[in-house]
Tab-separated table of C-alpha atoms and ligand atoms in Angstrom:
chain	number	residue	atom	x	y	z
A	1	MET	CA	14.480	26.000	43.876
A	2	THR	CA	14.167	28.729	46.457
A	3	GLU	CA	11.048	29.126	48.507
A	4	GLU	CA	9.939	32.695	47.910
A	5	ASN	CA	8.438	34.192	51.037
A	6	ASN	CA	8.614	37.402	52.966
A	7	GLN	CA	10.983	35.994	55.507
A	8	ASP	CA	13.525	35.088	52.882
A	9	PRO	CA	16.598	33.922	54.821
A	10	GLU	CA	18.869	36.063	52.689
A	11	VAL	CA	17.178	39.265	53.805
A	12	ASP	CA	16.950	38.013	57.344
A	13	LEU	CA	18.581	40.687	59.484
A	14	ASP	CA	19.937	38.197	61.985
A	15	ALA	CA	21.654	36.364	59.217
A	16	LYS	CA	23.058	39.621	57.876
A	17	LEU	CA	24.393	40.418	61.282
A	18	GLU	CA	25.932	37.012	61.605
A	19	GLU	CA	27.464	37.398	58.202
A	20	MET	CA	29.025	40.669	59.205
A	21	MET	CA	30.302	39.121	62.387
A	22	LEU	CA	31.707	36.319	60.344
A	23	ASN	CA	33.025	39.003	58.042
A	24	LEU	CA	31.841	37.228	54.875
A	25	ARG	CA	31.705	39.128	51.557
A	26	LEU	CA	28.558	37.707	49.984
A	27	PRO	CA	25.985	39.237	47.621
A	28	ASP	CA	22.395	39.562	48.743
A	29	PRO	CA	20.396	37.362	46.314
A	30	ALA	CA	17.415	39.697	46.558
A	31	ASP	CA	19.580	42.593	45.375
A	32	LEU	CA	20.581	40.606	42.281
A	33	GLN	CA	16.990	39.926	41.252
A	34	ASP	CA	16.500	43.136	39.234
A	35	GLU	CA	19.648	42.457	37.295
A	36	ILE	CA	18.546	38.848	36.633
A	37	ASP	CA	15.129	40.012	35.464
A	38	GLY	CA	16.776	42.406	33.034
A	39	ILE	CA	18.760	39.631	31.326
A	40	THR	CA	17.231	38.785	27.925
A	41	SER	CA	19.370	35.982	26.525
A	42	SER	CA	20.819	32.668	27.634
A	43	GLU	CA	24.302	33.913	26.725
A	44	ALA	CA	24.004	36.983	28.956
A	45	LEU	CA	22.628	34.830	31.752
A	46	ALA	CA	25.608	32.486	31.430
A	47	GLU	CA	27.901	35.511	31.815
A	48	PHE	CA	26.008	36.568	34.908
A	49	GLU	CA	26.242	33.064	36.346
A	50	LYS	CA	29.969	32.969	35.760
A	51	LYS	CA	30.440	36.338	37.425
A	52	HIS	CA	28.418	35.534	40.556
A	53	LEU	CA	28.844	31.797	40.946
A	54	GLY	CA	31.948	31.002	38.914
A	55	LYS	CA	35.529	30.554	40.135
A	56	GLY	CA	36.225	34.280	40.368
A	57	SER	CA	33.037	35.097	42.278
A	58	SER	CA	32.938	36.302	45.871
A	59	ILE	CA	30.926	33.200	46.775
A	60	ALA	CA	33.651	30.902	45.429
A	61	GLY	CA	36.280	33.059	47.115
A	62	GLU	CA	34.618	32.772	50.510
A	63	MET	CA	34.289	29.046	49.984
A	64	ARG	CA	38.014	28.782	49.426
A	65	ASN	CA	38.684	30.868	52.532
A	66	LEU	CA	36.623	28.618	54.794
A	67	GLY	CA	39.636	26.629	55.850
A	68	ARG	CA	41.297	29.731	57.225
A	69	LEU	CA	38.426	30.585	59.547
A	70	PRO	CA	38.609	29.660	63.215
A	71	GLN	CA	37.231	26.205	63.821
A	72	ASP	CA	34.093	27.417	65.665
A	73	GLN	CA	33.049	29.731	62.789
A	74	ARG	CA	33.567	27.329	59.919
A	75	ARG	CA	30.293	25.457	60.183
A	76	GLU	CA	28.148	28.552	60.348
A	77	ALA	CA	30.082	30.314	57.589
A	78	GLY	CA	29.794	27.233	55.339
A	79	ARG	CA	26.068	27.015	55.924
A	80	ARG	CA	25.643	30.712	55.132
A	81	ILE	CA	27.743	30.599	51.942
A	82	ASN	CA	25.816	27.582	50.675
A	83	GLU	CA	22.529	29.254	51.431
A	84	VAL	CA	23.466	32.312	49.385
A	85	ARG	CA	24.940	30.210	46.596
A	86	GLN	CA	21.778	28.091	46.342
A	87	ALA	CA	19.560	31.162	46.429
A	88	VAL	CA	21.473	32.844	43.585
A	89	GLN	CA	21.628	29.595	41.614
A	90	GLY	CA	17.877	29.109	42.086
A	91	ARG	CA	17.117	32.558	40.700
A	92	VAL	CA	19.443	31.975	37.744
A	93	ASN	CA	17.794	28.619	36.989
A	94	GLU	CA	14.339	30.144	37.123
A	95	ARG	CA	15.366	32.855	34.693
A	96	GLN	CA	16.951	30.248	32.423
A	97	GLU	CA	13.679	28.317	32.219
A	98	ALA	CA	11.795	31.437	31.191
A	99	LEU	CA	14.450	32.379	28.637
A	100	THR	CA	14.452	28.875	27.137
A	101	VAL	CA	10.704	29.048	26.565
A	102	GLN	CA	11.021	32.506	24.975
A	103	GLU	CA	13.956	31.513	22.803
A	104	ARG	CA	12.248	28.346	21.555
A	105	ALA	CA	9.115	30.272	20.666
A	106	ALA	CA	11.203	32.889	18.848
A	107	SER	CA	13.091	30.304	16.835
A	108	MET	CA	9.900	28.454	15.914
A	109	ALA	CA	8.323	31.738	14.851
A	110	ALA	CA	11.400	32.450	12.730
A	111	GLU	CA	11.053	29.043	11.067
A	112	GLY	CA	7.364	29.665	10.484
A	113	ILE	CA	6.134	26.896	12.780
A	114	ASP	CA	2.760	27.675	14.256
A	115	VAL	CA	2.553	25.659	17.468
A	116	THR	CA	-1.092	26.640	17.919
A	117	VAL	CA	-2.194	24.624	14.891
A	118	ASP	CA	-3.970	21.490	16.074
A	119	HIS	CA	-2.226	18.824	14.049
A	120	ARG	CA	-4.831	16.242	14.976
A	121	GLN	CA	-7.263	18.057	12.689
A	122	ILE	CA	-5.229	17.229	9.571
A	123	PRO	CA	-6.362	13.916	8.107
A	124	ILE	CA	-3.562	11.798	6.702
A	125	GLY	CA	-5.425	10.807	3.545
A	126	SER	CA	-4.554	7.997	1.171
A	127	LEU	CA	-3.852	7.350	-2.480
A	128	HIS	CA	-6.765	7.656	-4.891
A	129	LEU	CA	-8.103	4.307	-6.047
A	130	ILE	CA	-6.938	5.090	-9.596
A	131	GLN	CA	-3.374	5.590	-8.394
A	132	GLN	CA	-3.568	2.404	-6.337
A	133	VAL	CA	-4.607	0.411	-9.414
A	134	ILE	CA	-1.865	2.026	-11.513
A	135	ASP	CA	0.699	1.106	-8.851
A	136	GLU	CA	-0.585	-2.437	-8.577
A	137	VAL	CA	-0.619	-3.077	-12.345
A	138	SER	CA	2.838	-1.507	-12.679
A	139	ASP	CA	4.070	-3.768	-9.872
A	140	ILE	CA	2.711	-6.878	-11.575
A	141	PHE	CA	4.454	-6.000	-14.827
A	142	THR	CA	7.722	-4.954	-13.218
A	143	GLY	CA	7.593	-8.383	-11.578
A	144	LEU	CA	7.481	-9.824	-15.112
A	145	GLY	CA	10.575	-7.851	-16.125
A	146	TYR	CA	8.926	-4.746	-17.586
A	147	HIS	CA	9.758	-1.223	-16.622
A	148	VAL	CA	7.590	1.862	-16.449
A	149	ALA	CA	7.860	4.506	-19.185
A	150	ASP	CA	6.315	7.925	-19.449
A	151	GLY	CA	5.211	10.268	-22.219
A	152	PRO	CA	3.594	13.667	-22.715
A	153	GLU	CA	-0.168	14.210	-22.518
A	154	ALA	CA	0.008	17.115	-24.961
A	155	GLU	CA	1.170	15.145	-27.956
A	156	LEU	CA	2.049	15.581	-31.595
A	157	ALA	CA	-0.571	14.135	-33.931
A	158	TRP	CA	2.340	12.266	-35.496
A	159	TYR	CA	2.872	10.072	-32.404
A	160	ASN	CA	-0.816	9.735	-31.584
A	161	PHE	CA	-1.811	8.691	-35.120
A	162	ASP	CA	0.729	8.618	-37.976
A	163	ALA	CA	3.561	6.731	-36.298
A	164	LEU	CA	0.911	4.272	-35.143
A	165	ASN	CA	-0.153	3.503	-38.700
A	166	THR	CA	-3.421	5.407	-38.401
A	167	PRO	CA	-4.506	6.633	-41.849
A	168	PRO	CA	-5.390	10.297	-42.466
A	169	ASP	CA	-9.061	9.470	-42.888
A	170	HIS	CA	-9.396	7.431	-39.689
A	171	PRO	CA	-12.542	8.526	-37.809
A	172	GLY	CA	-10.564	8.838	-34.560
A	173	ARG	CA	-8.861	11.863	-36.082
A	174	LEU	CA	-12.094	13.814	-36.252
A	175	GLU	CA	-12.536	16.735	-33.929
A	176	SER	CA	-15.644	15.021	-32.652
A	177	ASP	CA	-13.348	12.345	-31.176
A	178	THR	CA	-10.008	13.969	-30.433
A	179	MET	CA	-9.198	17.215	-28.636
A	180	TYR	CA	-6.813	19.340	-30.701
A	181	LEU	CA	-4.590	21.996	-29.215
A	182	ASP	CA	-3.257	23.593	-32.355
A	183	TYR	CA	-4.251	23.765	-36.002
A	184	GLY	CA	-0.823	24.656	-37.330
A	185	LYS	CA	1.095	22.921	-40.088
A	186	PRO	CA	0.211	19.222	-40.333
A	187	GLU	CA	3.684	18.206	-39.135
A	188	ASP	CA	3.381	20.032	-35.828
A	189	GLU	CA	-0.285	19.502	-35.189
A	190	MET	CA	-0.790	19.063	-31.422
A	191	LEU	CA	-3.516	17.308	-29.495
A	192	LEU	CA	-4.290	15.809	-26.102
A	193	ARG	CA	-3.335	12.183	-26.621
A	194	ALA	CA	-6.357	9.969	-27.220
A	195	HIS	CA	-4.603	6.903	-25.819
A	196	THR	CA	-1.306	5.989	-24.162
A	197	SER	CA	-0.084	4.234	-27.325
A	198	PRO	CA	2.051	7.215	-28.512
A	199	VAL	CA	4.459	6.233	-25.702
A	200	GLN	CA	5.173	3.041	-27.689
A	201	ALA	CA	6.354	5.048	-30.675
A	202	ARG	CA	8.322	7.557	-28.616
A	203	TYR	CA	10.025	4.840	-26.598
A	204	MET	CA	11.027	2.731	-29.599
A	205	GLU	CA	12.349	5.819	-31.350
A	206	GLN	CA	14.684	6.452	-28.407
A	207	ASN	CA	15.609	2.878	-27.404
A	208	PRO	CA	16.805	-0.112	-29.402
A	209	PRO	CA	15.098	-3.485	-28.901
A	210	PRO	CA	14.477	-5.451	-26.767
A	211	VAL	CA	11.663	-3.427	-25.181
A	212	TYR	CA	9.486	-4.401	-22.242
A	213	ILE	CA	7.542	-1.416	-20.937
A	214	VAL	CA	4.248	-0.443	-19.384
A	215	SER	CA	3.128	3.137	-19.509
A	216	PRO	CA	0.329	4.408	-17.297
A	217	GLY	CA	-1.166	7.854	-17.767
A	218	ARG	CA	-4.059	10.092	-18.785
A	219	ALA	CA	-5.826	9.966	-22.108
A	220	TYR	CA	-8.340	12.454	-23.518
A	221	ARG	CA	-11.352	11.987	-25.758
A	222	ASN	CA	-14.155	14.257	-26.820
A	223	ASP	CA	-16.728	12.128	-24.999
A	224	THR	CA	-19.800	13.208	-23.096
A	225	ILE	CA	-19.750	12.092	-19.462
A	226	ASP	CA	-21.958	9.102	-18.710
A	227	ALA	CA	-21.708	6.062	-16.445
A	228	SER	CA	-18.814	4.597	-18.427
A	229	HIS	CA	-17.164	7.583	-20.191
A	230	LEU	CA	-15.072	10.506	-19.050
A	231	PRO	CA	-13.312	12.956	-21.382
A	232	VAL	CA	-10.181	12.478	-19.223
A	233	PHE	CA	-9.401	8.955	-18.113
A	234	PHE	CA	-6.432	6.667	-17.455
A	235	GLN	CA	-4.928	3.887	-19.506
A	236	ILE	CA	-2.002	1.552	-19.093
A	237	GLU	CA	-0.143	0.680	-22.238
A	238	GLY	CA	2.073	-2.362	-22.563
A	239	LEU	CA	4.723	-3.105	-25.181
A	240	ALA	CA	7.071	-6.039	-25.653
A	241	VAL	CA	9.462	-6.128	-28.609
A	242	ASP	CA	12.130	-8.755	-29.015
A	243	GLU	CA	13.310	-11.450	-31.351
A	244	ASN	CA	10.676	-14.074	-31.979
A	245	ILE	CA	7.832	-12.762	-29.809
A	246	LYS	CA	4.688	-14.699	-30.610
A	247	PHE	CA	0.962	-14.249	-30.231
A	248	SER	CA	0.980	-16.959	-27.562
A	249	ASP	CA	3.413	-14.819	-25.534
A	250	LEU	CA	0.846	-12.043	-25.619
A	251	LYS	CA	-1.918	-14.316	-24.418
A	252	GLY	CA	0.240	-15.867	-21.708
A	253	THR	CA	1.360	-12.457	-20.459
A	254	LEU	CA	-2.181	-11.133	-20.252
A	255	GLU	CA	-3.381	-14.278	-18.516
A	256	GLU	CA	-0.601	-14.007	-15.944
A	257	PHE	CA	-1.552	-10.390	-15.363
A	258	ALA	CA	-5.261	-11.255	-15.002
A	259	ARG	CA	-4.464	-14.042	-12.540
A	260	GLN	CA	-2.454	-11.714	-10.345
A	261	PHE	CA	-4.927	-8.846	-10.603
A	262	PHE	CA	-8.283	-10.656	-10.447
A	263	ALA	CA	-8.065	-14.260	-9.260
A	264	PRO	CA	-5.526	-17.115	-9.556
A	265	ASP	CA	-7.824	-19.273	-11.709
A	266	THR	CA	-8.706	-16.537	-14.228
A	267	VAL	CA	-8.570	-17.445	-17.926
A	268	VAL	CA	-8.569	-15.022	-20.851
A	269	ARG	CA	-10.440	-15.104	-24.128
A	270	LEU	CA	-9.395	-13.184	-27.221
A	271	ARG	CA	-11.913	-11.959	-29.797
A	272	PRO	CA	-10.736	-10.645	-33.189
A	273	HIS	CA	-10.793	-6.875	-33.415
A	274	TYR	CA	-9.166	-4.027	-35.341
A	275	PHE	CA	-6.573	-1.487	-34.278
A	276	PRO	CA	-4.465	0.366	-36.858
A	277	PHE	CA	-1.212	-0.287	-34.984
A	278	THR	CA	-1.549	-4.032	-34.367
A	279	GLU	CA	-2.081	-6.936	-36.704
A	280	PRO	CA	-3.680	-9.243	-35.797
A	281	SER	CA	-5.618	-7.398	-33.097
A	282	ALA	CA	-7.921	-8.660	-30.401
A	283	GLU	CA	-10.176	-7.608	-27.601
A	284	VAL	CA	-9.561	-9.471	-24.386
A	285	ASP	CA	-12.140	-10.786	-21.968
A	286	VAL	CA	-11.256	-12.248	-18.586
A	287	SER	CA	-13.334	-14.934	-16.943
A	288	CYS	CA	-15.597	-13.582	-14.221
A	289	PHE	CA	-13.908	-13.721	-10.824
A	290	ASN	CA	-17.185	-13.325	-9.007
A	291	CYS	CA	-19.214	-16.313	-10.210
A	292	ASP	CA	-18.714	-19.803	-11.493
A	293	ARG	CA	-18.779	-19.104	-15.246
A	294	GLY	CA	-21.953	-17.255	-15.916
A	295	GLU	CA	-24.456	-17.453	-13.124
A	296	SER	CA	-27.342	-15.421	-14.453
A	297	SER	CA	-27.648	-13.468	-11.210
A	298	CYS	CA	-23.969	-12.391	-11.108
A	299	ARG	CA	-23.756	-8.634	-10.593
A	300	VAL	CA	-20.235	-8.466	-12.022
A	301	CYS	CA	-20.595	-10.217	-15.387
A	302	GLY	CA	-24.379	-10.066	-15.724
A	303	GLY	CA	-24.454	-13.770	-16.439
A	304	SER	CA	-22.129	-13.891	-19.455
A	305	GLY	CA	-19.218	-15.279	-17.437
A	306	TRP	CA	-16.796	-12.887	-19.187
A	307	LEU	CA	-15.569	-9.360	-18.512
A	308	GLU	CA	-14.410	-7.212	-21.405
A	309	MET	CA	-11.073	-5.789	-20.316
A	310	LEU	CA	-8.632	-4.520	-22.926
A	311	GLY	CA	-7.339	-4.216	-26.482
A	312	CYS	CA	-4.198	-5.818	-27.818
A	313	GLY	CA	-2.375	-7.262	-30.794
A	314	MET	CA	0.928	-7.928	-32.508
A	315	VAL	CA	2.756	-4.700	-33.367
A	316	ASP	CA	2.142	-3.847	-37.024
A	317	PRO	CA	5.383	-3.852	-39.096
A	318	ALA	CA	4.427	-0.357	-40.296
A	319	VAL	CA	4.866	0.901	-36.728
A	320	PHE	CA	8.350	-0.638	-36.532
A	321	GLU	CA	9.223	1.094	-39.787
A	322	ALA	CA	7.919	4.453	-38.535
A	323	VAL	CA	10.185	4.305	-35.470
A	324	GLY	CA	13.240	2.968	-37.283
A	325	TYR	CA	13.113	-0.699	-36.221
A	326	ASP	CA	13.746	-3.481	-38.709
A	327	PRO	CA	10.428	-5.354	-39.044
A	328	ASP	CA	12.291	-8.433	-40.240
A	329	ALA	CA	14.483	-8.561	-37.128
A	330	VAL	CA	11.924	-8.147	-34.342
A	331	THR	CA	8.324	-8.876	-33.489
A	332	GLY	CA	6.265	-7.632	-30.595
A	333	PHE	CA	2.920	-7.251	-28.927
A	334	ALA	CA	1.107	-4.305	-27.429
A	335	PHE	CA	-1.918	-3.908	-25.230
A	336	GLY	CA	-3.855	-1.073	-23.686
A	337	MET	CA	-6.311	-1.115	-20.813
A	338	GLY	CA	-8.495	1.380	-19.028
A	339	VAL	CA	-7.572	1.909	-15.385
A	340	GLU	CA	-11.060	3.049	-14.354
A	341	ARG	CA	-12.499	-0.070	-15.969
A	342	LEU	CA	-10.121	-2.331	-14.022
A	343	ALA	CA	-11.151	-0.642	-10.775
A	344	MET	CA	-14.875	-0.685	-11.608
A	345	VAL	CA	-14.896	-4.352	-12.475
A	346	ARG	CA	-12.899	-5.371	-9.466
A	347	HIS	CA	-14.864	-3.334	-6.939
A	348	GLY	CA	-18.323	-3.396	-8.518
A	349	ILE	CA	-18.343	0.385	-9.006
A	350	ASP	CA	-21.441	1.352	-10.961
A	351	SER	CA	-20.369	4.673	-12.470
A	352	ILE	CA	-17.078	6.080	-13.680
A	353	ARG	CA	-18.231	9.459	-12.362
A	354	HIS	CA	-17.379	8.385	-8.799
A	355	PHE	CA	-13.682	8.721	-9.640
A	356	ILE	CA	-13.934	12.460	-10.222
A	357	ASP	CA	-16.714	13.402	-7.794
A	358	ASN	CA	-14.250	13.411	-4.895
A	359	ASP	CA	-16.950	12.324	-2.484
A	360	LEU	CA	-15.089	11.136	0.605
A	361	ARG	CA	-17.754	8.525	1.290
A	362	PHE	CA	-16.645	6.875	-1.952
A	363	LEU	CA	-12.909	7.508	-1.670
A	364	GLU	CA	-12.600	6.388	1.941
A	365	GLN	CA	-13.736	2.891	0.993
A	366	PHE	CA	-10.433	2.414	-0.820
A	367	GLN	CA	-7.737	3.516	1.578
A	368	GLY	CA	-4.614	1.984	0.216
B	1	LIG	N1	-4.792	2.228	-27.854
B	1	LIG	C1	-5.909	1.333	-27.870
B	1	LIG	C2	-7.143	2.062	-27.347
B	1	LIG	O1	-7.006	3.113	-26.791
B	1	LIG	C3	-5.646	0.114	-27.017
B	1	LIG	C4	-4.536	-0.708	-27.575
B	1	LIG	C5	-3.230	-0.523	-27.164
B	1	LIG	C6	-4.815	-1.692	-28.513
B	1	LIG	C7	-2.237	-1.289	-27.681
B	1	LIG	C8	-3.813	-2.482	-29.034
B	1	LIG	C9	-2.517	-2.264	-28.617
B	1	LIG	O2	-8.249	1.596	-27.486
């Protein structure tokens, strides 16, 4: 506010003289500067301001006295008082600005905020393609009235195999297929779940019918990495249990899913298959969304017109018995699909390895 120069009006001797002649009691702003410089907090500065500029200050006092001065002195005295008041106020304001900067920096330091970090260097990132597909599939099924259920990845062999009607001599139980965590007593044998199907058993054990759930998550198999296998991969399990659920409900549900996920005119084809926990069981192909039913040059289906997508079937009554459901009262269907496979088919991704390489040139193509 004040112009700092050598001929500061407040140290101007003529002005001083005039002041004395006018008999004004005013501080010399220059004399106050050392005190102002020594003030280290906004609170202390406010005190100072009150003392020198507030109601009880000599400046305010002289202002009040103006009316009592002879007419010919009033103008000059008023000018002089204002000059001093503005000079002091200007010095206070300047100090306040400096203190505000210091106090902000101190409080940011106390909160651990480093204002020197260049935030523009931090890329925002996006969801991994696998997570995007999981979210999308979950959305489609929640739209059909399902909800999303969860289960542990470190699982009891009971839920991974026995409750799912898998006999003790099933080849999937071999160490060459399944990763075991513990070789304790058979009843608490632990493994990394080989599919998301144990969530079916756990959920039914805890919840009475009707059941409409999807369950996305990791599954583990003792597989060597190649273009289509990873030892850790993702599946989405589906389960519907209610009165009078039929095989046609299963087909219709999967077709509705495929139409929303791939293309509106998609049809599905079921081929007989075997799973211990469903009877009958099927593998599901969806019609190719990329070509008109089997063009030999199609890079997606290779000319067959069909894409192998998932496994499914009607829940085996033995599974209902294992979880305490009455197999005569309810029926149901289940399905399981690989998330990587869904993404690969849809986007023409040639190797499952891309999902774990974390190469940004791959990942950045799928910013969801
Ligand atoms: N769990 C089976 C698999 O991993 C898929 C599946 C789930 C099949 C549910 C039928 C019913 O291959």
